[in-house]
Coordinates of C-alpha atoms and ligand atoms in Angstrom, one line a residue:
X1391 CA -124.1 236.5 99.7
X1392 CA -123.2 237.5 96.1
X1393 CA -123.6 241.3 95.7
X1394 CA -123.6 241.6 91.9
X1395 CA -124.6 239.5 88.9
X1396 CA -121.3 240.5 87.3
X1397 CA -119.5 238.2 89.7
X1398 CA -121.1 235.1 88.3
X1399 CA -121.1 235.9 84.6
X1400 CA -120.3 232.9 82.3
X1401 CA -116.7 233.2 80.9
X1402 CA -117.9 234.0 77.4
X1403 CA -120.1 236.9 78.7
X1404 CA -117.3 238.2 80.9
X1405 CA -114.9 238.1 78.0
X1406 CA -117.3 240.1 75.8
X1407 CA -117.5 242.7 78.5
X1408 CA -113.7 242.8 78.9
X1409 CA -113.2 243.1 75.1
X1410 CA -115.5 246.1 74.9
X1411 CA -114.1 247.7 78.1
X1412 CA -110.5 247.3 77.0
X1413 CA -111.2 249.0 73.7
X1414 CA -112.8 251.9 75.5
X1415 CA -109.9 252.2 77.9
X1416 CA -107.3 252.1 75.1
X1417 CA -109.3 254.9 73.2
X1418 CA -109.5 256.9 76.4
X1419 CA -105.8 256.8 77.1
X1420 CA -104.8 257.4 73.5
X1421 CA -107.0 260.5 73.3
X1422 CA -106.2 261.9 76.7
X1423 CA -102.9 260.8 78.2
X1424 CA -99.8 262.0 76.3
X1425 CA -97.7 259.5 78.2
X1426 CA -99.6 256.6 76.6
X1427 CA -99.9 258.2 73.2
X1428 CA -96.1 258.4 73.1
X1429 CA -95.7 254.8 74.4
X1430 CA -98.1 253.5 71.8
X1431 CA -96.4 255.4 69.0
X1432 CA -93.0 254.1 70.1
X1433 CA -94.4 250.6 69.8
X1434 CA -96.2 251.4 66.5
X1435 CA -99.7 250.7 67.9
X1436 CA -102.9 252.5 67.2
X1437 CA -106.2 251.8 69.1
X1438 CA -107.6 249.9 66.2
X1439 CA -105.0 247.2 66.7
X1440 CA -106.7 246.3 70.0
X1441 CA -109.9 244.3 69.3
X1442 CA -110.1 241.8 72.0
X1443 CA -108.7 241.2 75.5
X1444 CA -106.2 238.8 74.0
X1445 CA -104.6 241.8 72.2
X1446 CA -103.6 243.2 75.5
X1447 CA -100.1 241.6 75.2
X1448 CA -99.4 244.2 72.4
X1449 CA -99.8 247.0 74.9
X1450 CA -96.9 248.5 77.0
X1451 CA -96.5 248.0 80.7
X1452 CA -96.9 250.9 83.2
X1453 CA -94.6 251.1 86.2
X1454 CA -94.8 253.0 89.5
X1455 CA -91.9 255.2 88.2
X1456 CA -94.1 256.3 85.3
X1457 CA -96.6 257.8 87.8
X1458 CA -93.8 259.4 89.7
X1459 CA -92.3 260.9 86.5
X1460 CA -95.7 262.4 85.7
X1461 CA -96.3 263.6 89.2
X1462 CA -98.8 264.8 90.3
X1463 CA -101.6 264.7 87.7
X1464 CA -99.8 264.0 84.4
X1465 CA -101.4 260.5 83.9
X1466 CA -105.0 261.7 84.5
X1467 CA -107.3 261.3 81.5
X1468 CA -109.9 263.8 82.6
X1469 CA -109.9 267.5 83.4
X1470 CA -109.6 268.6 87.0
X1471 CA -113.3 269.5 87.3
X1472 CA -114.3 265.9 86.8
X1473 CA -112.0 264.7 89.6
X1474 CA -113.8 264.4 93.0
X1475 CA -111.2 262.6 95.1
X1476 CA -107.4 262.4 95.3
X1477 CA -105.5 259.7 97.2
X1478 CA -101.8 259.0 97.3
X1479 CA -99.7 256.1 98.4
X1480 CA -97.2 256.6 101.1
X1481 CA -94.0 257.2 99.3
X1482 CA -91.2 255.6 101.3
X1483 CA -88.8 256.4 98.4
X1484 CA -89.1 259.4 96.2
X1485 CA -92.3 261.2 95.4
X1486 CA -95.7 259.7 96.4
X1487 CA -97.9 258.2 93.8
X1488 CA -101.0 260.3 93.2
X1489 CA -104.3 258.8 92.1
X1490 CA -107.6 260.5 91.2
X1491 CA -111.3 259.4 91.0
X1492 CA -114.3 260.7 89.0
X1493 CA -117.8 260.2 90.4
X1494 CA -118.0 257.2 88.2
X1495 CA -114.8 255.8 89.6
X1496 CA -116.1 256.3 93.1
X1497 CA -119.2 254.3 92.1
X1498 CA -117.1 251.4 90.9
X1499 CA -114.9 251.5 94.0
X1500 CA -118.0 251.5 96.3
X1501 CA -119.4 248.6 94.2
X1502 CA -116.3 246.4 94.4
X1503 CA -116.0 247.1 98.1
X1504 CA -119.6 246.2 98.6
X1505 CA -118.8 242.9 96.9
X1506 CA -115.9 242.4 99.4
X1507 CA -118.2 242.9 102.4
X1508 CA -120.9 240.7 100.9
X1509 CA -118.3 238.0 100.4
X1510 CA -117.6 238.1 104.1
X1511 CA -121.3 237.9 104.9
X1512 CA -121.4 241.5 106.2
X1513 CA -124.7 243.4 105.8
X1514 CA -126.9 246.0 107.4
X1515 CA -127.1 244.1 110.7
X1516 CA -123.3 244.5 111.2
X1517 CA -121.2 247.1 112.8
X1518 CA -117.7 247.5 111.2
X1519 CA -114.8 248.8 113.3
X1520 CA -112.5 250.2 110.6
X1521 CA -109.0 250.6 111.9
X1522 CA -107.4 251.2 108.4
X1523 CA -105.8 254.6 108.3
X1524 CA -108.0 257.5 107.1
X1525 CA -106.5 260.1 104.9
X1526 CA -104.4 259.9 101.7
X1527 CA -104.0 256.2 102.2
X1528 CA -106.8 254.4 100.3
X1529 CA -107.5 251.9 103.1
X1530 CA -109.6 253.9 105.5
X1531 CA -112.0 255.7 103.1
X1532 CA -112.2 252.8 100.6
X1533 CA -113.3 250.3 103.2
X1534 CA -115.5 253.0 104.8
X1535 CA -117.5 253.6 101.6
X1536 CA -118.0 249.9 101.0
X1537 CA -119.4 249.3 104.5
X1538 CA -121.8 252.1 104.0
X1539 CA -122.8 250.8 100.6
X1540 CA -123.9 247.4 102.1
X1541 CA -125.7 249.4 104.8
X1542 CA -123.5 248.3 107.7
X1543 CA -122.9 250.7 110.7
X1544 CA -119.3 252.0 110.2
X1545 CA -117.1 253.1 113.1
X1546 CA -114.4 255.2 111.4
X1547 CA -111.7 254.8 114.1
X1548 CA -108.7 254.9 111.8
X1549 CA -105.3 253.7 113.1
X1550 CA -103.6 254.4 116.5
X1551 CA -105.0 255.0 120.0
X1552 CA -105.3 251.2 120.6
X1553 CA -106.8 251.3 124.1
X1554 CA -109.5 253.7 123.0
X1555 CA -110.2 251.6 119.9
X1556 CA -110.7 248.5 122.1
X1557 CA -113.1 250.4 124.4
X1558 CA -115.2 251.6 121.4
X1559 CA -115.1 248.2 119.8
X1560 CA -116.4 246.6 122.9
X1561 CA -119.0 249.3 123.8
X1562 CA -120.3 249.7 120.3
X1563 CA -120.5 245.9 119.8
X1564 CA -118.5 245.8 116.6
X1565 CA -119.1 242.5 114.7
X1566 CA -116.5 243.1 112.0
X1567 CA -112.9 244.3 112.3
X1568 CA -111.1 245.8 109.3
X1569 CA -107.4 246.5 109.7
X1570 CA -104.0 245.4 108.7
X1571 CA -103.3 241.9 110.1
X1572 CA -100.4 243.1 112.2
X1573 CA -102.5 245.8 113.8
X1574 CA -105.2 243.2 114.6
X1575 CA -102.6 241.2 116.5
X1576 CA -101.4 244.3 118.2
X1577 CA -104.9 245.1 119.3
X1578 CA -105.3 241.6 120.7
X1579 CA -102.0 241.8 122.5
X1580 CA -103.0 245.2 124.1
X1581 CA -106.5 243.9 124.9
X1582 CA -105.0 240.9 126.8
X1583 CA -102.6 243.1 128.6
X1584 CA -105.5 245.4 129.7
X1585 CA -107.4 242.4 131.1
X1586 CA -110.1 242.0 128.4
X1587 CA -111.4 238.6 127.6
X1588 CA -111.2 238.6 123.8
X1589 CA -114.2 236.2 123.3
X1590 CA -116.5 237.4 126.1
X1591 CA -116.0 241.2 125.9
X1592 CA -116.2 241.5 122.1
X1593 CA -118.8 240.5 119.5
X1594 CA -116.5 240.1 116.5
X1595 CA -117.5 237.4 114.1
X1596 CA -115.0 238.1 111.3
X1597 CA -112.3 240.5 110.1
X1598 CA -111.3 241.7 106.6
X1599 CA -107.6 242.0 106.6
X1600 CA -105.0 243.1 104.0
X1601 CA -102.6 245.8 102.8
X1602 CA -99.5 243.9 103.8
X1603 CA -97.9 240.5 103.0
X1604 CA -98.9 238.0 105.7
X1605 CA -98.0 234.4 106.3
X1606 CA -100.5 231.6 106.8
X1607 CA -99.3 231.4 110.4
X1608 CA -100.0 235.0 111.2
X1609 CA -103.4 234.8 109.6
X1610 CA -104.2 231.7 111.7
X1611 CA -103.0 233.5 114.8
X1612 CA -105.3 236.5 114.2
X1613 CA -108.2 234.2 113.7
X1614 CA -107.4 232.2 116.7
X1615 CA -106.8 235.0 119.3
X1616 CA -109.9 236.8 118.3
X1617 CA -112.0 233.7 117.7
X1618 CA -113.1 235.0 114.3
X1619 CA -113.2 234.1 110.6
X1620 CA -110.4 235.7 108.6
X1621 CA -111.1 237.1 105.2
X1622 CA -108.5 238.7 103.1
X1623 CA -108.6 241.8 100.9
X1624 CA -106.1 242.9 98.4
X1625 CA -105.7 246.1 96.4
X1626 CA -103.4 249.0 95.5
X1627 CA -103.9 252.7 95.0
X1628 CA -102.8 252.7 91.4
X1629 CA -105.7 250.3 90.4
X1630 CA -108.4 251.6 92.8
X1631 CA -107.3 251.0 96.4
X1632 CA -108.7 248.1 98.5
X1633 CA -111.2 246.0 96.6
X1634 CA -109.3 244.6 93.6
X1635 CA -109.8 241.1 95.0
X1636 CA -111.0 239.3 98.2
X1637 CA -111.4 235.9 99.6
X1638 CA -114.8 234.1 99.9
X1639 CA -116.2 231.5 102.3
X1640 CA -115.0 228.6 100.2
X1641 CA -111.5 229.5 99.5
X1642 CA -108.7 231.5 101.0
X1643 CA -107.6 232.6 97.5
X1644 CA -108.9 235.9 96.3
X1645 CA -111.4 236.5 93.5
X1646 CA -110.2 239.4 91.3
X1647 CA -113.2 241.6 90.1
X1648 CA -112.4 240.8 86.5
X1649 CA -115.1 242.9 85.0
X1650 CA -113.2 246.0 86.3
X1651 CA -109.6 244.8 86.6
X1652 CA -107.9 242.5 84.1
X1653 CA -105.1 240.4 85.6
X1654 CA -102.1 238.8 83.9
X1655 CA -99.0 237.1 85.4
X1656 CA -95.6 237.8 83.9
X1657 CA -92.1 236.8 84.5
X1658 CA -90.8 239.9 86.3
X1659 CA -87.4 239.6 84.6
X1660 CA -88.4 239.1 81.0
X1661 CA -91.9 240.6 81.0
X1662 CA -93.2 237.4 79.3
X1663 CA -96.8 236.4 80.1
X1664 CA -97.0 233.2 82.1
X1665 CA -99.9 230.6 82.0
X1666 CA -102.4 230.3 84.8
X1667 CA -101.0 228.4 87.7
X1668 CA -97.5 229.7 87.4
X1669 CA -96.0 232.1 89.9
X1670 CA -94.9 235.5 88.7
X1671 CA -95.6 239.2 89.0
X1672 CA -99.3 240.3 88.9
X1673 CA -100.0 242.9 86.2
X1674 CA -103.4 244.6 86.1
X1675 CA -105.2 246.7 83.5
X1676 CA -108.1 248.8 84.7
X1677 CA -111.1 248.3 82.4
X1678 CA -113.5 251.0 83.6
X1679 CA -111.4 253.7 85.3
X1680 CA -112.0 257.2 84.0
X1681 CA -109.7 259.6 85.9
X1682 CA -106.6 257.4 86.0
X1683 CA -107.0 254.5 83.5
X1684 CA -104.0 252.3 83.7
X1685 CA -102.6 249.9 81.2
X1686 CA -100.8 246.7 82.3
X1687 CA -99.7 248.0 85.6
X1688 CA -96.8 246.1 87.1
X1689 CA -97.9 245.6 90.7
X1690 CA -94.6 244.1 91.9
X1691 CA -96.7 241.5 93.8
X1692 CA -95.8 237.9 93.3
X1693 CA -98.7 235.5 93.0
X1694 CA -100.4 233.0 90.7
X1695 CA -103.9 232.8 89.1
X1696 CA -106.4 230.0 89.2
X1697 CA -109.4 229.9 86.9
X1698 CA -110.9 226.6 88.1
X1699 CA -114.5 227.0 89.3
X1700 CA -115.0 228.1 92.9
X1701 CA -117.7 226.4 95.1
X1702 CA -119.0 229.9 96.0
X1703 CA -120.4 230.3 92.5
X1704 CA -118.3 233.3 91.5
X1705 CA -116.7 232.9 88.1
X1706 CA -113.9 235.5 88.6
X1707 CA -110.4 234.2 88.6
X1708 CA -108.7 233.7 91.9
X1709 CA -105.2 234.9 92.9
X1710 CA -103.1 233.3 95.7
X1711 CA -102.3 235.4 98.6
X1712 CA -99.3 237.7 97.7
X1713 CA -96.1 235.6 98.2
X1714 CA -93.7 238.5 98.2
X1715 CA -92.8 241.6 96.2
X1716 CA -90.8 241.4 92.9
X1717 CA -89.0 244.4 94.1
X1718 CA -88.6 244.0 97.9
X1719 CA -87.2 240.6 97.7
X1720 CA -84.0 240.7 99.5
X1721 CA -80.9 239.1 98.0
X1722 CA -78.6 238.1 100.8
X1723 CA -75.3 236.7 99.6
X1724 CA -76.9 235.5 96.5
X1725 CA -79.9 233.9 98.2
X1726 CA -83.4 235.2 97.6
X1727 CA -85.2 236.0 100.8
X1728 CA -88.9 236.7 100.9
X1729 CA -89.9 238.3 104.3
X1730 CA -93.2 236.3 104.1
X1731 CA -91.3 233.0 103.9
X1732 CA -89.2 234.0 107.0
X1733 CA -92.5 234.7 108.8
X1734 CA -93.8 231.4 107.7
X1735 CA -90.9 229.7 109.3
X1736 CA -91.1 231.7 112.5
X1737 CA -94.8 230.9 112.8
X1738 CA -94.0 227.3 113.3
X1739 CA -91.5 227.8 116.2
X1740 CA -92.6 227.7 119.8
X1741 CA -91.4 230.3 122.3
X1742 CA -91.5 233.3 119.9
X1743 CA -94.1 235.7 118.6
X1744 CA -94.7 237.0 115.1
X1745 CA -93.4 240.5 116.0
X1746 CA -90.1 240.5 114.1
X1747 CA -87.9 242.5 111.9
X1748 CA -85.4 241.4 109.3
X1749 CA -82.3 243.6 109.2
X1750 CA -80.0 243.4 106.2
X1751 CA -76.5 244.9 106.5
X1752 CA -73.0 244.7 105.2
X1753 CA -70.1 243.0 107.1
X1754 CA -67.0 243.7 105.1
X1755 CA -67.8 242.7 101.5
X1756 CA -70.5 240.2 102.6
X1757 CA -74.1 240.8 103.4
X1758 CA -75.3 240.0 106.9
X1759 CA -78.8 239.2 107.9
X1760 CA -80.3 239.5 111.4
X1761 CA -83.7 238.4 112.4
X1762 CA -84.9 240.2 115.5
X1763 CA -87.9 238.5 117.1
X1764 CA -89.8 239.0 120.3
X1765 CA -90.1 236.0 122.6
X1766 CA -93.4 235.0 124.2
X1767 CA -94.4 236.2 127.7
X1768 CA -93.8 232.6 129.0
X1769 CA -90.2 232.5 127.8
X1770 CA -87.9 232.7 130.8
X1771 CA -85.6 235.6 129.8
X1772 CA -83.2 234.9 132.6
X1773 CA -82.5 231.3 131.4
X1774 CA -79.5 231.8 129.2
X1775 CA -79.5 228.1 128.3
X1776 CA -83.1 228.2 127.1
X1777 CA -82.6 231.3 125.1
X1778 CA -79.4 230.0 123.4
X1779 CA -81.2 226.8 122.5
X1780 CA -84.1 228.8 121.0
X1781 CA -81.7 231.0 119.0
X1782 CA -80.0 227.9 117.6
X1783 CA -83.3 226.3 116.7
X1784 CA -84.5 229.3 114.8
X1785 CA -81.2 229.7 113.0
X1786 CA -81.1 226.0 112.0
X1787 CA -84.7 226.0 110.8
X1788 CA -84.1 229.1 108.7
X1789 CA -81.0 227.6 107.2
X1790 CA -82.6 224.2 106.5
X1791 CA -85.8 225.7 105.0
X1792 CA -84.7 228.8 103.2
X1793 CA -81.0 228.4 102.9
X1794 CA -80.4 231.6 104.7
X1795 CA -77.8 232.1 107.4
X1796 CA -79.1 234.7 109.8
X1797 CA -78.1 235.9 113.2
X1798 CA -81.0 235.6 115.6
X1799 CA -81.6 238.3 118.2
X1800 CA -84.2 237.4 120.7
X1801 CA -85.8 240.4 122.4
X1802 CA -88.4 241.0 125.1
X1803 CA -92.1 241.0 124.4
X1804 CA -93.3 244.4 123.1
X1805 CA -89.8 245.8 122.5
X1806 CA -90.0 246.1 118.7
X1807 CA -91.7 249.4 117.8
X1808 CA -95.3 248.9 116.7
X1809 CA -96.5 250.6 113.6
X1810 CA -100.1 251.8 113.5
X1811 CA -100.3 251.2 109.8
X1812 CA -98.3 248.6 107.8
X1813 CA -95.7 246.7 109.9
X1814 CA -92.1 247.5 109.2
X1815 CA -90.7 244.0 108.6
X1816 CA -87.5 244.8 106.6
X1817 CA -84.8 247.2 107.4
X1818 CA -82.2 247.2 104.6
X1819 CA -79.2 249.2 105.8
X1820 CA -77.1 248.2 102.7
X1821 CA -78.6 250.9 100.5
X1822 CA -78.2 253.7 103.0
Ligands
DLL635 O1 -102.6 248.9 100.6 C1 -104.7 249.2 99.6 C2 -105.4 248.3 100.6 C3 -105.9 248.9 101.7 C4 -105.5 247.0 100.4 C5 -106.5 248.2 102.7 C6 -106.1 246.2 101.4 C7 -106.7 246.8 102.5 P1 -101.2 250.7 98.7 O2 -100.9 251.5 99.9 O3 -101.1 251.4 97.3 O4 -102.7 250.2 98.8 O5 -100.3 249.4 98.7 C8 -100.5 248.4 97.7 O6 -99.9 246.7 99.3 O7 -99.1 246.3 95.9 C9 -99.3 244.9 97.9 O8 -97.9 244.9 97.8 C10 -99.7 245.3 99.3 N1 -100.9 244.6 99.6 C11 -102.2 245.1 99.6 N2 -103.1 244.1 100.0 C12 -102.3 243.0 100.3 C13 -102.6 241.7 100.7 C14 -103.2 249.4 99.7 N3 -103.8 241.3 101.0 C15 -99.6 247.2 98.0 N4 -101.6 240.9 100.9 C16 -99.8 246.1 97.1 C17 -100.3 241.3 100.7 C18 -101.0 243.4 100.1 N5 -100.0 242.5 100.2

């Protein structure tokens, strides 16, 4: 079901809306955010220079560091009494990024999240088990409000306590699971170990998964073990949280809600805008945000855009699933390594699971890379010959496909520490 008429606007109509909304956004930041006023002045731009969405290329980029430099509320465009919600992204390095919402922003967030649920066929007859973390992370509450907006019954279980979550999911008859894909697999693994029958004991029909880069293989595995349809959701705190884009029934690419978020793809090195179809860094401008309007935000996410019509009837441009981060791409002895590509390779090898970690380190002057991966329950751990063969196979496949030379460490099932939120896939010891 299509939630809003805005999702099917003809291109011309959509562009008119984007033109008007970009001009409003530029005026808002010029008048209220000293950071942008200074940036515009440095570039010699005044709001009158921006007349249509195509003028966006004249505007400066915003980076995560800019939000950190203006921590906590320096980038807000409204007074504190207009802000009704604060979230913040988990800062693994440095200060966290703080984002704020007015009541109007919350309405937009609920609206785009309602579109996501409708895209997945979720309505008031459904029960949504929401295992995204509640709290400062935008996942839990963002998804929560969207489910309520479409009238579904929401179970706000948050992350952790896997056994209890399984019990509630079964007893409450959840039809939809919302979580990170890695946590969905962890739930399946725990359920099987506890003797559940995933198809008979649960009523799940679909899941809406996102928040971390995920290979096709891992997505297929989640869909297969649970016997459900896999929908993907993408978003980031700086733009709104979950609900920037999501996949529909016709395509596994994700429609970006372009009436609120204007996307561009740039070359991450030069900043030059790339044409549709080319792979590069996704840059997003918020078109309606009030508390924290954001101009040309460099998401760091690598993807490409596709404007060809989608059979679902939505006119909004589609992005490919995130292929990696412009900034967490590992360079190992001169070779670029995307964790998602390693995962893709692992997904096609028998005898191992998709619970893995990539560990980069230094060996003398050279980089070293280790891929630690759990074997399946069926793998005979006492058969040295079988393990050695498997190790060699993985190593050769990684070398042949990705040109990376990694040491492979096979470990027992369930021995890699599980994260209740985003899986920790990369440990880079070189910068410590
Ligand atoms: O992860 C928002 C979210 C919550 C999205 C729940 C989907 C579901 P942040 O913590 O600010 O926000 O992290 C944003 O997570 O720039 C991407 O690198 C990554 N990310 C989000 N969704 C996807 C996805 C939330 N579907 C960062 N695939 C983004 C790959 C994703 N990466």
